[in-house]
PDB file of C-alpha atoms in Angstrom:
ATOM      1  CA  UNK A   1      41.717 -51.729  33.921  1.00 49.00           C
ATOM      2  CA  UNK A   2      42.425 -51.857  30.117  1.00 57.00           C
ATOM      3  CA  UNK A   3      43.975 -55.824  31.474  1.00 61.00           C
ATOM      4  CA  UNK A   4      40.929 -56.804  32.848  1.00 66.00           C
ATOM      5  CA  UNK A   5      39.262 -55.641  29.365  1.00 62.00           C
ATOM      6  CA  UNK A   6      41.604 -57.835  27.325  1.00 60.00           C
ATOM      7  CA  UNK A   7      41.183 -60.930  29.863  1.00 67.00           C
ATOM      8  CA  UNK A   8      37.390 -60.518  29.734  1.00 67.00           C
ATOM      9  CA  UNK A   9      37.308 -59.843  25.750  1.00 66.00           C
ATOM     10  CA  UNK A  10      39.313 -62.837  25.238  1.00 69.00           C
ATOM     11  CA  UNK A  11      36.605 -64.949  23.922  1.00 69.00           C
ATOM     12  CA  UNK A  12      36.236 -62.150  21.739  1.00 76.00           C
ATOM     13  CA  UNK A  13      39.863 -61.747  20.683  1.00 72.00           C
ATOM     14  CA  UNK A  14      39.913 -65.668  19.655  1.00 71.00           C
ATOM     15  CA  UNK A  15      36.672 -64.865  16.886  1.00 77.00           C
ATOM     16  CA  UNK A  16      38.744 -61.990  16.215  1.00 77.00           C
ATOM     17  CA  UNK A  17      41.960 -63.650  15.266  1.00 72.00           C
ATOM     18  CA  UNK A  18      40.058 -66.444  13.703  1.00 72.00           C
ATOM     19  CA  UNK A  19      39.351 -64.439  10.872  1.00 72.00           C
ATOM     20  CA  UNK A  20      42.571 -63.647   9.484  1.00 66.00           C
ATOM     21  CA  UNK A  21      43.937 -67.629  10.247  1.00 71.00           C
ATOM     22  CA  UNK A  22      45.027 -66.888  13.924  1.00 68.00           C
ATOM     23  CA  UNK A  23      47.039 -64.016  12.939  1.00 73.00           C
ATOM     24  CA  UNK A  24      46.746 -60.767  13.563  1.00 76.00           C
ATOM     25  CA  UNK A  25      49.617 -57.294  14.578  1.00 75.00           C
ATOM     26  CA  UNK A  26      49.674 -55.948  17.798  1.00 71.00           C
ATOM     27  CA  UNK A  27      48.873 -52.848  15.851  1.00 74.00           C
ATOM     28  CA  UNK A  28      45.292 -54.421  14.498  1.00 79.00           C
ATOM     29  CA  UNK A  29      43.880 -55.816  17.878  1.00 75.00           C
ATOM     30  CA  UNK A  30      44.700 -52.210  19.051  1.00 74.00           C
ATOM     31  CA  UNK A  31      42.083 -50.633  16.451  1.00 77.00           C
ATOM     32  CA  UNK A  32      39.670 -53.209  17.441  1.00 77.00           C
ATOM     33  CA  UNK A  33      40.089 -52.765  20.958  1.00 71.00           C
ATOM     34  CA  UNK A  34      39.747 -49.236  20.589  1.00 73.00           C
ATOM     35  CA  UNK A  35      36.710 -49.919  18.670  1.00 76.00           C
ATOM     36  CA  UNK A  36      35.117 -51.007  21.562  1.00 70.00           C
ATOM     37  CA  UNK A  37      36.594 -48.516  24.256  1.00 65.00           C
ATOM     38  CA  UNK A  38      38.826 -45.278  23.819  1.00 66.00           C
ATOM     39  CA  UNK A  39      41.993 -46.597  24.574  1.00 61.00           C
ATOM     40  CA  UNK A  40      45.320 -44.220  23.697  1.00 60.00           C
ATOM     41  CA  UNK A  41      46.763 -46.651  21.348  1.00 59.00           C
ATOM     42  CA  UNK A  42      50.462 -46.081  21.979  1.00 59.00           C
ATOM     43  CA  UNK A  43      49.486 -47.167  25.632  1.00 63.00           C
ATOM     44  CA  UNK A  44      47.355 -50.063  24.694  1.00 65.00           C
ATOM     45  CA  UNK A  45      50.050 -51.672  22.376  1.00 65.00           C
ATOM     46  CA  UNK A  46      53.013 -51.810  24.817  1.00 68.00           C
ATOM     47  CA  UNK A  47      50.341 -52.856  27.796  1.00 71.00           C
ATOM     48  CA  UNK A  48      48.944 -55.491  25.307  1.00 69.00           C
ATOM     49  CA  UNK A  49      52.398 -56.934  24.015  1.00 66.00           C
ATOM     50  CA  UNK A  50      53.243 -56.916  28.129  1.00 71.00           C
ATOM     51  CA  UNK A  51      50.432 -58.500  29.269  1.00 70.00           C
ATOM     52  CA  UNK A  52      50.088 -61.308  26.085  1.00 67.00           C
ATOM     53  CA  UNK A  53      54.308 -61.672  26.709  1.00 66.00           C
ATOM     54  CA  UNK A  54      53.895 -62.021  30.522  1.00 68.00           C
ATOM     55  CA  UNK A  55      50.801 -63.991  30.716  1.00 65.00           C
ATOM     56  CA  UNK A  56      48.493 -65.627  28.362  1.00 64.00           C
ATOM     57  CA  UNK A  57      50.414 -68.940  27.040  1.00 65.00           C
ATOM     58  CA  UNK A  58      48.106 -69.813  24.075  1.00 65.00           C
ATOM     59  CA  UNK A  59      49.019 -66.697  22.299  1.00 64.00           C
ATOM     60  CA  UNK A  60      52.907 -66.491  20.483  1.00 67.00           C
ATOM     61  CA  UNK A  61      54.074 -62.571  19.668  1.00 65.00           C
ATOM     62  CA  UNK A  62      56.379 -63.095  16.936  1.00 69.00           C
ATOM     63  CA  UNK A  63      58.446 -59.761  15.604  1.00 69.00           C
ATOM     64  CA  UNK A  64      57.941 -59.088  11.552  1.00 67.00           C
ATOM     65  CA  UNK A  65      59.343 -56.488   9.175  1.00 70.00           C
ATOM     66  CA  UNK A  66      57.204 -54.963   6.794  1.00 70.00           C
ATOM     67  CA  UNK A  67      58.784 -52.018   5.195  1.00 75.00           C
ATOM     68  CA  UNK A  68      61.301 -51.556   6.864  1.00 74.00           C
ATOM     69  CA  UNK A  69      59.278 -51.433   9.972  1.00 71.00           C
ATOM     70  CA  UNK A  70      59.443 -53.820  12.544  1.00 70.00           C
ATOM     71  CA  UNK A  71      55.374 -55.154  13.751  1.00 66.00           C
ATOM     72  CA  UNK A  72      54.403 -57.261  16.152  1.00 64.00           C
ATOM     73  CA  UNK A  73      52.478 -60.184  15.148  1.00 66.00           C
ATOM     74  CA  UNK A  74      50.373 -61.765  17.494  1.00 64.00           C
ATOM     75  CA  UNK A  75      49.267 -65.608  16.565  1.00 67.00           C
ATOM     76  CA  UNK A  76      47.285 -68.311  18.537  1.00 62.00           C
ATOM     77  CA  UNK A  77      49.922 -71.214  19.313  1.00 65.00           C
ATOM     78  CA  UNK A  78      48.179 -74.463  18.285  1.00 55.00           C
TER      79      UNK A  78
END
């Protein structure tokens, strides 16, 4: 289900990176997709990095360490 959501929110998702230059952590579309539905957000970041790693090609996850702490960072490839 929550796959379906992203696919059918990508429109969405595009607007949504657009706003921080096509940049945004795996962490931050998370909050905004919980936003929208009540998603357990430890679920909906591994199932997100899966299904953006697996299958949508426009989209690039690259890893980045901020304090120590290593973020995903998910970026529309131009």
């Amino acid at each position: 289900m929550l796959l379906r959501q992203v696919e059918e929110l990508e429109s969405e998702l595009v607007a949504f990176m657009g706003e921080n230059d096509g940049k945004r952590t795996v962490e931050e579309i998370c909050e905004w997709l919980n936003s929208r539905y009540e998603i357990d957000e430890a679920v909906c970041c591994k199932k997100i990095y899966n299904y953006i790693k697996g299958h949508m090609k426009k989209w690039k996850i690259s890893t980045v360490y901020s304090g120590g702490k290593r973020k995903y960072e998910l970026v529309i490839k131009k």
